Coordinates of C-alpha atoms in Angstrom, one line a residue:
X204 CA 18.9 -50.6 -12.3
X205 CA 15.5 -51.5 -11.0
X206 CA 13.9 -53.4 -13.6
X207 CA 10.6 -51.3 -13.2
X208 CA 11.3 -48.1 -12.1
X209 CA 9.4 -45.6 -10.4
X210 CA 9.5 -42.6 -11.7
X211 CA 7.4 -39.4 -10.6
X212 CA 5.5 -37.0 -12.8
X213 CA 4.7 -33.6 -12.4
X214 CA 5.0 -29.7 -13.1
X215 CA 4.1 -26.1 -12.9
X216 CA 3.1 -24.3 -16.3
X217 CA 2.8 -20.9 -16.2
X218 CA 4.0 -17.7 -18.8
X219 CA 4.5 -15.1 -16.8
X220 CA 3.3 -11.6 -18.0
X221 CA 4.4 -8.4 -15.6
X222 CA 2.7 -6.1 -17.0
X223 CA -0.7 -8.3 -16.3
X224 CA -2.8 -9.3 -13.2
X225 CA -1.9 -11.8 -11.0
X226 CA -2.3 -15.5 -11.5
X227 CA -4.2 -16.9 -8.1
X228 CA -5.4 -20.2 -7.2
X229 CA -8.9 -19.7 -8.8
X230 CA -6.9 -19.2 -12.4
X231 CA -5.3 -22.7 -11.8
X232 CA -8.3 -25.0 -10.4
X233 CA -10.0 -23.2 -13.5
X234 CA -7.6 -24.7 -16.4
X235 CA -5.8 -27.5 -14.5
X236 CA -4.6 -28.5 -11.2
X237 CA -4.7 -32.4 -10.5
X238 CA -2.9 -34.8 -8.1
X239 CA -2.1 -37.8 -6.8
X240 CA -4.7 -40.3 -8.5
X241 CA -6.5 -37.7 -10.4
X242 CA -3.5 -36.7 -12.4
X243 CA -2.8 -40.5 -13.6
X244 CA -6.5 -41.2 -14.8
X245 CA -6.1 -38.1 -16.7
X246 CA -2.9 -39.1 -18.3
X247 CA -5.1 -42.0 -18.8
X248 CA -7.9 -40.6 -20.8
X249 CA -8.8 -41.2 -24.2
X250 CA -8.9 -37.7 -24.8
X251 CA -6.8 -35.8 -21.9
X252 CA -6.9 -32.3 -20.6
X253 CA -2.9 -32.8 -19.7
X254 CA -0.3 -30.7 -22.2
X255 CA 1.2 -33.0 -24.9
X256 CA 4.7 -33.3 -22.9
X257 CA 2.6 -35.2 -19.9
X258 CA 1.0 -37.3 -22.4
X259 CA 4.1 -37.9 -25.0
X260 CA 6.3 -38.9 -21.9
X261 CA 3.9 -41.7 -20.5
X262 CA 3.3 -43.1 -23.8
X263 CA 6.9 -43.2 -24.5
X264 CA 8.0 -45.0 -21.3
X265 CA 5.0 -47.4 -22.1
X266 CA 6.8 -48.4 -25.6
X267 CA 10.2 -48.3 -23.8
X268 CA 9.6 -50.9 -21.0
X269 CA 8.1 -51.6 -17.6
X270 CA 7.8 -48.5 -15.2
X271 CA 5.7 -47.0 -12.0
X272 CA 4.4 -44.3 -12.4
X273 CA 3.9 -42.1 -9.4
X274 CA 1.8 -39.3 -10.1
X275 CA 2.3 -36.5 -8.0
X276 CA 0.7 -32.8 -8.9
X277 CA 0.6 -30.7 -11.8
X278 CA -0.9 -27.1 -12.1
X279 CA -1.1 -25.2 -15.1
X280 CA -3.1 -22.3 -16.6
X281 CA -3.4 -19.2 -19.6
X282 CA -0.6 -17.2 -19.2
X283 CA -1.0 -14.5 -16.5
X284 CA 1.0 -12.0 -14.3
X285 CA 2.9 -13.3 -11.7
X286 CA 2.0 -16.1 -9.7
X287 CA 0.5 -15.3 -6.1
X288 CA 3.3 -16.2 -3.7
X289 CA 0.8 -17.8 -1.7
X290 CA -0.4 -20.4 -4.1
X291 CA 2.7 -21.2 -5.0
X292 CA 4.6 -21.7 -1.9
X293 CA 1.4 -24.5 -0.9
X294 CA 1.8 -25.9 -4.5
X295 CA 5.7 -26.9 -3.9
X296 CA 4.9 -27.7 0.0
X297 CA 2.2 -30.2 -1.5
X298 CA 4.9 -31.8 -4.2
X299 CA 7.3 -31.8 -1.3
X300 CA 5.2 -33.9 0.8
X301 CA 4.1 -35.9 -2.3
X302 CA 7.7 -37.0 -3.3
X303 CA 8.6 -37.6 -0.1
X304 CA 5.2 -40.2 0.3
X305 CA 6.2 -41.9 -2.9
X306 CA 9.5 -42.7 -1.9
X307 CA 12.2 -44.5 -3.1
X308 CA 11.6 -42.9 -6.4
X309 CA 14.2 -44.0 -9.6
X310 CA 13.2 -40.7 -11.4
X311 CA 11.6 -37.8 -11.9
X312 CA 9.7 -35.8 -14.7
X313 CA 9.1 -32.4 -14.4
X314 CA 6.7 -30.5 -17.5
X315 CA 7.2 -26.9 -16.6
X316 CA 6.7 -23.8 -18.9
X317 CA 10.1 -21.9 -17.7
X318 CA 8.9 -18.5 -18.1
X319 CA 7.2 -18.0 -14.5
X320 CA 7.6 -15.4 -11.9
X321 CA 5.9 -15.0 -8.5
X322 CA 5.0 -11.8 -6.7
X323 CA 7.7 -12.3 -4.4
X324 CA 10.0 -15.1 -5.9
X325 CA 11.6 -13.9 -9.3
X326 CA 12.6 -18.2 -10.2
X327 CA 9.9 -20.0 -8.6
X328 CA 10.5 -22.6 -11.8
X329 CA 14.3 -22.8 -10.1
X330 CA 12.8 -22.7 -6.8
X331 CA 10.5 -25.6 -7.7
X332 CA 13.6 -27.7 -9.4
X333 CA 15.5 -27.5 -6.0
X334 CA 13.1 -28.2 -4.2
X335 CA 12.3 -32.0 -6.0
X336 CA 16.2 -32.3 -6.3
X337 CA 16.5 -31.8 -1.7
X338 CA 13.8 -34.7 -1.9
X339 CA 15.4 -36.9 -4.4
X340 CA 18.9 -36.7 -3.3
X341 CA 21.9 -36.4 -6.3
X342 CA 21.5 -39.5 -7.4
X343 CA 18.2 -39.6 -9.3
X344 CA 17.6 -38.5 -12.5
X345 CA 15.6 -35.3 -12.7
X346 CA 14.1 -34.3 -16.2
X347 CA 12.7 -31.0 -17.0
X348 CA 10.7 -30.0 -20.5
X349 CA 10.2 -25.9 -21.1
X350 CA 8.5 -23.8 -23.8
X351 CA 11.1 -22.5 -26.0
X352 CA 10.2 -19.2 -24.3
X353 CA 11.6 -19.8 -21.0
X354 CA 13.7 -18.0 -19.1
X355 CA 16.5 -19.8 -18.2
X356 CA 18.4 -19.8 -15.4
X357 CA 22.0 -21.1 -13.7
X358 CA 20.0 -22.5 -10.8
X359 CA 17.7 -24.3 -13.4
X360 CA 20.2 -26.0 -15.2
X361 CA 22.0 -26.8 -11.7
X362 CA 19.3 -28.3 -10.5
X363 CA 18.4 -30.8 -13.2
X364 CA 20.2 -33.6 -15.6
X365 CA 18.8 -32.4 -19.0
X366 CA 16.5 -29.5 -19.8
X367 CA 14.6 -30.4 -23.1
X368 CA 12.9 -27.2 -24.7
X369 CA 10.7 -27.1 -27.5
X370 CA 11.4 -27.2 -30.9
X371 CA 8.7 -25.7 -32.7
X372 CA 6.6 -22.5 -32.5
X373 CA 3.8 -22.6 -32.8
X374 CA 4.3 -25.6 -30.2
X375 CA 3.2 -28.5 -32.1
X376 CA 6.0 -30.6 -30.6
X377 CA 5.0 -30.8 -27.5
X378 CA 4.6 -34.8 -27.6
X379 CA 7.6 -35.3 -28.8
X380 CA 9.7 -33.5 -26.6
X381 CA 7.6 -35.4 -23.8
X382 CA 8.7 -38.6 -26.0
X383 CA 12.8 -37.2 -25.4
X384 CA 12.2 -37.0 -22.3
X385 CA 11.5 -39.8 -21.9
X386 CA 14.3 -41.4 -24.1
X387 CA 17.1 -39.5 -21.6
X388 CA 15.2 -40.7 -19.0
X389 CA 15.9 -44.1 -19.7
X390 CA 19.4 -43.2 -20.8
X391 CA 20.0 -41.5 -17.5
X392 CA 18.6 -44.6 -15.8
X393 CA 21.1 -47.2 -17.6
X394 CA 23.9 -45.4 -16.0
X395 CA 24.5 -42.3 -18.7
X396 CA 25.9 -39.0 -17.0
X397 CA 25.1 -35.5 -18.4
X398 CA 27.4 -32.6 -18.7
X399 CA 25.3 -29.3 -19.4
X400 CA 26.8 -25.6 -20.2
X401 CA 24.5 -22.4 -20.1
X402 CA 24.9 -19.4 -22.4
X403 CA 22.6 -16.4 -21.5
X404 CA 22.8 -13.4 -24.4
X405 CA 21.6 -10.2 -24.1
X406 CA 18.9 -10.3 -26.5
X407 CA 15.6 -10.0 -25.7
X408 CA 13.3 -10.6 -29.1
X409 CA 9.8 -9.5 -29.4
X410 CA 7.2 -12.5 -29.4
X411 CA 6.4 -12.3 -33.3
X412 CA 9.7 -12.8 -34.6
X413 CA 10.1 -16.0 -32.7
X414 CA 8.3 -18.4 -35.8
X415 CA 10.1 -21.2 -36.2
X416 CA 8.3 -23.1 -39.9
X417 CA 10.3 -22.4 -43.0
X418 CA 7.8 -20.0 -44.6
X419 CA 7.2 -16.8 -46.7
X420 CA 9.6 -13.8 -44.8
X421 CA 12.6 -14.4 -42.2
X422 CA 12.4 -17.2 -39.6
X423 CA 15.8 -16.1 -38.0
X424 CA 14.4 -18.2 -35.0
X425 CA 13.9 -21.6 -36.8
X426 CA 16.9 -21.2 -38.9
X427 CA 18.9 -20.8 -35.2
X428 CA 16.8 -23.8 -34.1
X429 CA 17.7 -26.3 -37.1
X430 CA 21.2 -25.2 -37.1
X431 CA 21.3 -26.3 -33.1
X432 CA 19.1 -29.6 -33.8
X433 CA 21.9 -30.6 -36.7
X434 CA 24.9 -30.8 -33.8
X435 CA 22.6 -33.4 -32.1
X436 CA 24.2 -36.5 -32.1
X437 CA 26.4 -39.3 -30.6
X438 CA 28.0 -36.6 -28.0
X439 CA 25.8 -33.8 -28.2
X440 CA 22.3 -35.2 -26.4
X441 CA 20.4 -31.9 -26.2
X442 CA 20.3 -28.6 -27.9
X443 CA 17.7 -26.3 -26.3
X444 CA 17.9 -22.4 -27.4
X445 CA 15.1 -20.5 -25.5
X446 CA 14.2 -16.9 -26.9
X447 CA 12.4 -16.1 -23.1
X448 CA 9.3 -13.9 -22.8
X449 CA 10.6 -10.8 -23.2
X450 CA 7.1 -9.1 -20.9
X451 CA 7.8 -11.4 -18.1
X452 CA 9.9 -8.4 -16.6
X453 CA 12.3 -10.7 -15.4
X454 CA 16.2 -10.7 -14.4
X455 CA 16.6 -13.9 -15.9
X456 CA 15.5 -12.1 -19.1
X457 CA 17.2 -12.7 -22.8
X458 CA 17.8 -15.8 -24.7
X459 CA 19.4 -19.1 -23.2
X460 CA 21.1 -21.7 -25.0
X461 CA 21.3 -24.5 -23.2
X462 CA 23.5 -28.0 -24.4
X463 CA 23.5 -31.3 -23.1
X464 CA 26.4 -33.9 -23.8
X465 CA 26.5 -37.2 -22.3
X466 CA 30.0 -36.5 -20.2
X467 CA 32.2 -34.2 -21.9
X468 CA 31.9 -30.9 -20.5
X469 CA 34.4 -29.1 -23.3
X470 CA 31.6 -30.1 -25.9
X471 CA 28.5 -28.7 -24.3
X472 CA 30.6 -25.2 -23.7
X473 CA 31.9 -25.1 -27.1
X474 CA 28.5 -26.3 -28.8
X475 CA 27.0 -23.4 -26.6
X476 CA 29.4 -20.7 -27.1
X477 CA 29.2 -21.2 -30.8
X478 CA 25.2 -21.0 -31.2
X479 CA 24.8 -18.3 -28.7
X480 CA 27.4 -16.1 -31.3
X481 CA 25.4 -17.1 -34.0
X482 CA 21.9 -15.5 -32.2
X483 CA 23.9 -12.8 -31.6
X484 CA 25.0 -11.7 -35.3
X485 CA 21.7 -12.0 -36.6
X486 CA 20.2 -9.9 -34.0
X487 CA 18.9 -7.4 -35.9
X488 CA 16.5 -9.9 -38.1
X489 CA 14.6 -9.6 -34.7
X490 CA 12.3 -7.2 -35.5
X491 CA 8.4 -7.6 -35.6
X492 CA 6.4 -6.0 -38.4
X493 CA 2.6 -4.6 -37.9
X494 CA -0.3 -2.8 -39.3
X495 CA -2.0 -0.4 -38.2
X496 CA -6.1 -0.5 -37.5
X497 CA -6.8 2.1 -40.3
X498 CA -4.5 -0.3 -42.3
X499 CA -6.4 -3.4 -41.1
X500 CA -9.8 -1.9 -42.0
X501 CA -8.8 -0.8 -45.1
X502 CA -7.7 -4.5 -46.3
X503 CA -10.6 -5.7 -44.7
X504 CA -13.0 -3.8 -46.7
X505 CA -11.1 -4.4 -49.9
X506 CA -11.7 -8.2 -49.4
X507 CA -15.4 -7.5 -48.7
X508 CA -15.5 -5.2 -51.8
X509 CA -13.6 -8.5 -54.3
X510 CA -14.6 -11.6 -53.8
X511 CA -11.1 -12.7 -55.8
X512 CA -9.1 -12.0 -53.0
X513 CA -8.4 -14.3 -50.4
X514 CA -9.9 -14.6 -47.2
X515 CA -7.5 -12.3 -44.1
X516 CA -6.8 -13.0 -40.7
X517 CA -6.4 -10.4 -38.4
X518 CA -4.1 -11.4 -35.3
X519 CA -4.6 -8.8 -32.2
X520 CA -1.6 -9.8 -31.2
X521 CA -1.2 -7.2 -28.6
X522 CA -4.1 -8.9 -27.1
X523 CA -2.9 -12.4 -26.4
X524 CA -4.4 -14.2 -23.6
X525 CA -1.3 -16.8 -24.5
X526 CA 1.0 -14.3 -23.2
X527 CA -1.2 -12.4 -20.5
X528 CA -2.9 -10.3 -22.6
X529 CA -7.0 -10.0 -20.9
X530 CA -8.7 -11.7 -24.5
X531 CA -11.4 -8.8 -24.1
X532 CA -9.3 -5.5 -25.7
X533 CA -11.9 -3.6 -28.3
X534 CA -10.1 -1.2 -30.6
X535 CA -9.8 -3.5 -33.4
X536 CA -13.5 -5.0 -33.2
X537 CA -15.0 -1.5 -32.8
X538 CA -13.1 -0.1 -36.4
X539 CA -14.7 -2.7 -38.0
X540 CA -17.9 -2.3 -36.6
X541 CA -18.0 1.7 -37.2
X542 CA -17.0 0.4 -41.0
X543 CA -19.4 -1.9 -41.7
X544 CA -17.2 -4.7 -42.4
X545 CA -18.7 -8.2 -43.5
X546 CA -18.6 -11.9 -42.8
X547 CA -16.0 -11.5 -40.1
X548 CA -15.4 -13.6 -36.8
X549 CA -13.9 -13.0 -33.7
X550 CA -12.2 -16.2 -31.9
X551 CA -12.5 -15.3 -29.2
X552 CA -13.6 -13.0 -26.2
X553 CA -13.3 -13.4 -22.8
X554 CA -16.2 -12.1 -21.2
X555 CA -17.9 -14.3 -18.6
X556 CA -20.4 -11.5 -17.6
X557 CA -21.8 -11.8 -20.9
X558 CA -21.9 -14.9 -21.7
X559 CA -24.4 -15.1 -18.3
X560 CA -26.2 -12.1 -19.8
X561 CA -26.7 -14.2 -23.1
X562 CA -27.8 -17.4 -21.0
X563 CA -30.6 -15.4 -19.2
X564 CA -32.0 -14.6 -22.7
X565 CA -31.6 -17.5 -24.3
X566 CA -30.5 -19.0 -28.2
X567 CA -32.4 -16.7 -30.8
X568 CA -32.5 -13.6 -28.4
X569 CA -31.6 -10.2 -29.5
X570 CA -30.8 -7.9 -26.9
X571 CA -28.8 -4.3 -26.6
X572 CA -25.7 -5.9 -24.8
X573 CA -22.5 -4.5 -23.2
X574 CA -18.9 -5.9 -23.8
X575 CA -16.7 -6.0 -20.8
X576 CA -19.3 -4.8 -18.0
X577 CA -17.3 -5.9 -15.2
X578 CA -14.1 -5.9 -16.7
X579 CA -11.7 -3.4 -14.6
X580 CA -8.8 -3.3 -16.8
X581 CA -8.2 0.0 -18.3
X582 CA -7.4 -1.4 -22.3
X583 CA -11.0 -3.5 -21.9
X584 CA -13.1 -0.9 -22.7
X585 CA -16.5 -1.2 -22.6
X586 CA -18.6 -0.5 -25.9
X587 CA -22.3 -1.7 -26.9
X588 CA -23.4 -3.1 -29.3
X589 CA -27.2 -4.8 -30.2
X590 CA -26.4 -8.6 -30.6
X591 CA -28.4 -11.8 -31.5
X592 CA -27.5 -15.3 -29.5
X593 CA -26.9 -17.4 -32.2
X594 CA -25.6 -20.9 -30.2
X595 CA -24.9 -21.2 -26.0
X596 CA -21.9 -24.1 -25.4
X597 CA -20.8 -25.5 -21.8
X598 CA -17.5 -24.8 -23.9
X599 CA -16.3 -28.4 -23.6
X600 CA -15.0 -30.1 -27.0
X601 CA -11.8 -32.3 -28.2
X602 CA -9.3 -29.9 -30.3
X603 CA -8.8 -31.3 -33.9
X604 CA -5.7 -29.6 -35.1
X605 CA -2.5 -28.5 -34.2
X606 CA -0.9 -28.5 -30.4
X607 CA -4.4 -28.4 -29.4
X608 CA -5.6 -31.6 -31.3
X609 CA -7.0 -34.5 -29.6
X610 CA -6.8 -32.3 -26.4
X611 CA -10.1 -31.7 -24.2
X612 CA -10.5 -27.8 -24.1
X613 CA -12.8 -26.2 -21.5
X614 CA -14.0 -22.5 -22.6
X615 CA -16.8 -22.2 -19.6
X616 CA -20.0 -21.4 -20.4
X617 CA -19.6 -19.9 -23.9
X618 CA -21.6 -18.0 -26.2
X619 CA -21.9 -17.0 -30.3
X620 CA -23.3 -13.6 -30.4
X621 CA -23.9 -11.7 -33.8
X622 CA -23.4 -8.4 -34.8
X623 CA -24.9 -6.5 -37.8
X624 CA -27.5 -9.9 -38.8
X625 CA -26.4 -12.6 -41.0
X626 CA -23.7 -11.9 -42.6
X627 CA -22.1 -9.5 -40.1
X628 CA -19.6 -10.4 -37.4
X629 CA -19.9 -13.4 -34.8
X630 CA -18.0 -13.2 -31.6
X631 CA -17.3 -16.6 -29.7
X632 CA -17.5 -15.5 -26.0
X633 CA -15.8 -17.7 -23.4
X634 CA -15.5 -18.1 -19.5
X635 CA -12.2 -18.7 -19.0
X636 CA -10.2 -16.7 -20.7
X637 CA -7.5 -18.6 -23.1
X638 CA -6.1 -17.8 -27.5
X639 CA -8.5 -19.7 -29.9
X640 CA -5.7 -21.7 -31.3
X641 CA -8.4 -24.5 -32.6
X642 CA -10.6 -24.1 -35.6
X643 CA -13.0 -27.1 -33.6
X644 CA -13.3 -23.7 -31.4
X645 CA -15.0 -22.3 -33.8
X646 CA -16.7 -24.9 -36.0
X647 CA -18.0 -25.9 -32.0
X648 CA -20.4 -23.2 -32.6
X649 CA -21.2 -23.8 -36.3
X650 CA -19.3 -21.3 -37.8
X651 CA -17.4 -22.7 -41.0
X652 CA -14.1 -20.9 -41.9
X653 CA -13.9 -21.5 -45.0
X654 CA -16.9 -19.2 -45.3
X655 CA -15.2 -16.6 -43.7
X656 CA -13.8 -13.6 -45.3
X657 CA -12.1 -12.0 -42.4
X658 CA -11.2 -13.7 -39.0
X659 CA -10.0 -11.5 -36.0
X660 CA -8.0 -13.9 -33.5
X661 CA -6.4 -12.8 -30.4
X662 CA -3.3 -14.7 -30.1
X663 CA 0.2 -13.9 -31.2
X664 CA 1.3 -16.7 -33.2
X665 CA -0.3 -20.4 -32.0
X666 CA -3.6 -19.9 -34.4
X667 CA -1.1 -20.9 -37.0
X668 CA -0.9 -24.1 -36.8
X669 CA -4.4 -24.9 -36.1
X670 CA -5.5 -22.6 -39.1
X671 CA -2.5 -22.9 -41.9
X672 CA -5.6 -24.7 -44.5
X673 CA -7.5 -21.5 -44.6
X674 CA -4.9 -18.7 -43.9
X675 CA -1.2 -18.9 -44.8
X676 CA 1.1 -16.2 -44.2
X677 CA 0.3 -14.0 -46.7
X678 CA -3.0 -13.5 -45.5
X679 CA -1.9 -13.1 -41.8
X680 CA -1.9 -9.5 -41.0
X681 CA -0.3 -8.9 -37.8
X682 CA -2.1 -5.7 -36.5
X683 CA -0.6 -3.2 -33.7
X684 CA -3.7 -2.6 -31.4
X685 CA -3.3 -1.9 -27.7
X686 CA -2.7 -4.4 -25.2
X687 CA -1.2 -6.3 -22.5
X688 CA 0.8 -8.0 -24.5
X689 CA 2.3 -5.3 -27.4
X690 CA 5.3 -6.1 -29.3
X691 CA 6.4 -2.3 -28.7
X692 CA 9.1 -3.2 -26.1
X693 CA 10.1 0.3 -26.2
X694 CA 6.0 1.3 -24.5
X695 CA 7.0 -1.3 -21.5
X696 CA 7.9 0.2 -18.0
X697 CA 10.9 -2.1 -17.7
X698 CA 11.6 -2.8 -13.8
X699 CA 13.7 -6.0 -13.3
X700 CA 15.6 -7.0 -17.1
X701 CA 19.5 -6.8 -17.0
X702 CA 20.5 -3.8 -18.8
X703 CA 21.8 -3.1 -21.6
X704 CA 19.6 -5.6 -23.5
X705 CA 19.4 -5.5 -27.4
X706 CA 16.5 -4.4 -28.5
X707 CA 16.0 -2.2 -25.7
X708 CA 19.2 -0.4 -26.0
X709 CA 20.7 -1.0 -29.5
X710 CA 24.0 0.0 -29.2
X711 CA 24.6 -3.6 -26.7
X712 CA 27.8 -5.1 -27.1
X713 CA 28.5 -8.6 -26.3
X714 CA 30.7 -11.6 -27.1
X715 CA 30.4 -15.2 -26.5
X716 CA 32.1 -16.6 -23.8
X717 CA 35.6 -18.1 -25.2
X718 CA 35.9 -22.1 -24.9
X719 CA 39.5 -23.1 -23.7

């Protein structure tokens, strides 16, 4: 083994949504698209803009031993439709040429997401894998990290030696499944050979149900987790069981469980076979639970009635610019207008339009403005409203808590706009669209949660983490609004999912695969 091995870094990152616009180039150079030297002083930074698997894997091989890295491109952005085949096809021809620049090359580290699709290409995550494996030849170790919403497929396993998915949602493990990867990397590179088995199940759960902390209600999903992560062991290398993203519309669709042994072939199917029958008899604890708006409102104006009870947070989860959703959706914010409700922010709203509108007028302005003015999308409605600017932000700050913590976010230019005077309802309006899954989001723009009496959040589950001090799950209300992103399964115009698929059609039958 070379004593310092060069290994290459890199990865697409992108959560396909089908039912949403499609992701272009302008989306990625927007949130993050680096290369070649760019990429390492990134990795580099104090305080990076790189996902936590980039960041855990350098600083693992760095503890581990000498290394080279090679950096060679990495794009990434908010969850979106389908990629544009165009973009894409240049983003693998530029890795292609990279890899083959940076030759001879020990290993390779790829941090994709796992749930993307491409206008044309249904697996361009797949597509990308085979593509670095034609450049590196058999031989070389080839690592891949996914969300634990991936959709997994055959050729994706084929393609690499170990496929490491995330343990946690919301994804606050992110640097430590970097960290694995780097740990089989080194395995991999002292001679160890991988045997992998693939279970796909018909079983396509709803975002919401997908929680994996131990917590008040059912966490089917962590329970299936811990359960896989207990077989881990002197055989058993990897356990990876991803749920998918049940609106990416894709064939690949319904939950994987992936295992990793280091040789024995029998094991991993086994292992696999055994979990994937397990998901399977608990399918029915996959089931999300919502309020309605009236319902919402109505708990809302109790808390602003009695100042005993504790503080709610609203999540618009059918909004969710961390699934596709647009981040600009108004039902929810107009009922509690029209009510009168108090002491309530919105994190946040993406409305770039506005936030130039707000710009021209300046901090302390008060103006008649109106939401969504050149949004096109028919859920963004337009409404307006009279507003004050209470704070303008070049919407760049260092996350403080949970997968975003330490991180450097970019909003674009950003605004706090008030509703109803003090005491009424601030909206924090961003440029690029993205979840607020940092309170540093908010406190950026001096608003203090723990002041707060209601909080509306667009995102379907990530805020959790970020906001557990202030909100734990009893005061999460999880409302059903309209949206991109709904948890209705049975509103979706299905094109592309293998059928029959539980929930969609709940008489499914299906058995595990048996192991000889």
């Amino acid at each position: 083994m070379n004593a310092r091995p060069r290994i290459a870094v890199l990865g697409f990152s992108l959560e396909s949504n089908g039912f949403a616009p499609v992701a272009t180039r302008v989306d990625f150079e927007q949130s993050y698209l680096l290369a070649g030297e760019e990429l390492a002083a990134d990795l580099a930074a104090g305080h990076p803009r790189a996902k936590g698997t980039l960041t855990g894997f350098r600083a693992r091989m760095d503890e581990t031993g000498p290394w080279e890295l090679a950096p060679i491109a990495v794009a990434s952005t908010t969850p979106a439709g389908p990629v544009d085949q165009g973009f894409f096809d240049e983003f693998v021809s530029d890795v292609v040429g990279r890899l083959r620049a940076a030759l001879p090359l020990e290993g390779v580290y790829i941090a994709e997401h796992g749930a993307a699709a491409a206008t044309v290409d249904a697996d361009p995550d797949a597509t990308l894998f085979e593509a670095v494996r034609d450049v590196v030849g058999p031989g070389v170790p080839v690592v891949a990290t996914l969300d634990l919403h991936a959709n997994v497929s055959q050729r994706m396993v084929d393609a690499t030696d170990i496929l490491i998915a995330f343990l946690t949602n919301p994804h606050v493990d992110q640097r430590e499944r970097g960290a694995e990867a780097a740990g089989a990397m080194r395995e991999l590179l002292a001679g160890v050979r991988t045997a992998k088995a693939l279970v796909k199940l018909p079983l396509m759960p709803p975002s919401l149900t997908l929680l994996t902390d131990p917590g008040q209600g059912e966490r089917p999903y962590g329970e299936l987790i811990r359960h896989g992560q207990a077989l881990v062991g002197k055989d058993v290398m990897n356990v990876s069981i991803s749920a998918g993203f049940f609106l990416t519309d894709s064939s690949k669709a319904g939950m994987s469980v992936v295992v990793t042994t280091r040789g024995d072939a029998s094991r991993a199917r086994s292992v696999a076979a055994g979990l994937a029958q397990r998901a399977w008899d608990e399918r029915k604890r996959y089931v999300p639970h919502l309020v309605s708006i009236e319902e919402a409102t109505r708990r809302m104006l109790a808390v602003n009635r009695d100042e005993s009870l504790p503080a709610l947070c609203f999540a618009d989860v059918a909004d969710n610019p961390g699934g596709g959703g647009r981040g600009n959706t108004t039902d929810l914010l107009q009922a509690f207008i029209a009510a009168g409700v108090r002491r309530v922010a919105l994190g946040v709203f993406n409305d770039p339009a506005l936030v130039s509108v707000c710009r021209r007028h300046g901090e302390g302005a008060r103006f008649a403005a109106t939401f969504n003015q050149e949004e096109t999308h028919v859920l963004s409605k337009r409404f307006h409203a009279d507003v004050e600017v209470v704070r303008l932000s070049d919407g760049r700050l260092v996350g403080s808590r949970g997968g975003e913590k330490a991180r450097t976010l970019l909003l674009g230019q950003s605004a706090r706009v008030r509703i109803g005077g003090a005491g009424g309802i601030d909206i924090v309006v961003i440029g690029i669209r993205q979840q607020c899954t940092d309170p540093a989001i908010l406190e950026h723009f001096g608003i203090d949660v723990g002041k707060l009496r209601g909080f509306i959040v667009k995102s379907r589950g990530h805020f959790r983490a970020g906001f557990r001090e202030w909100f734990g799950d009893a005061q999460i209300l999880e409302v059903d609004a309209p949206g991109l992103t709904t948890q209705g399964l049975h509103h979706l115009p299905y094109r592309n999912v293998p059928r029959p698929i539980y929930p969609l059609d709940p008489e499914t039958a299906w058995r595990a695969p048996e192991v000889a």
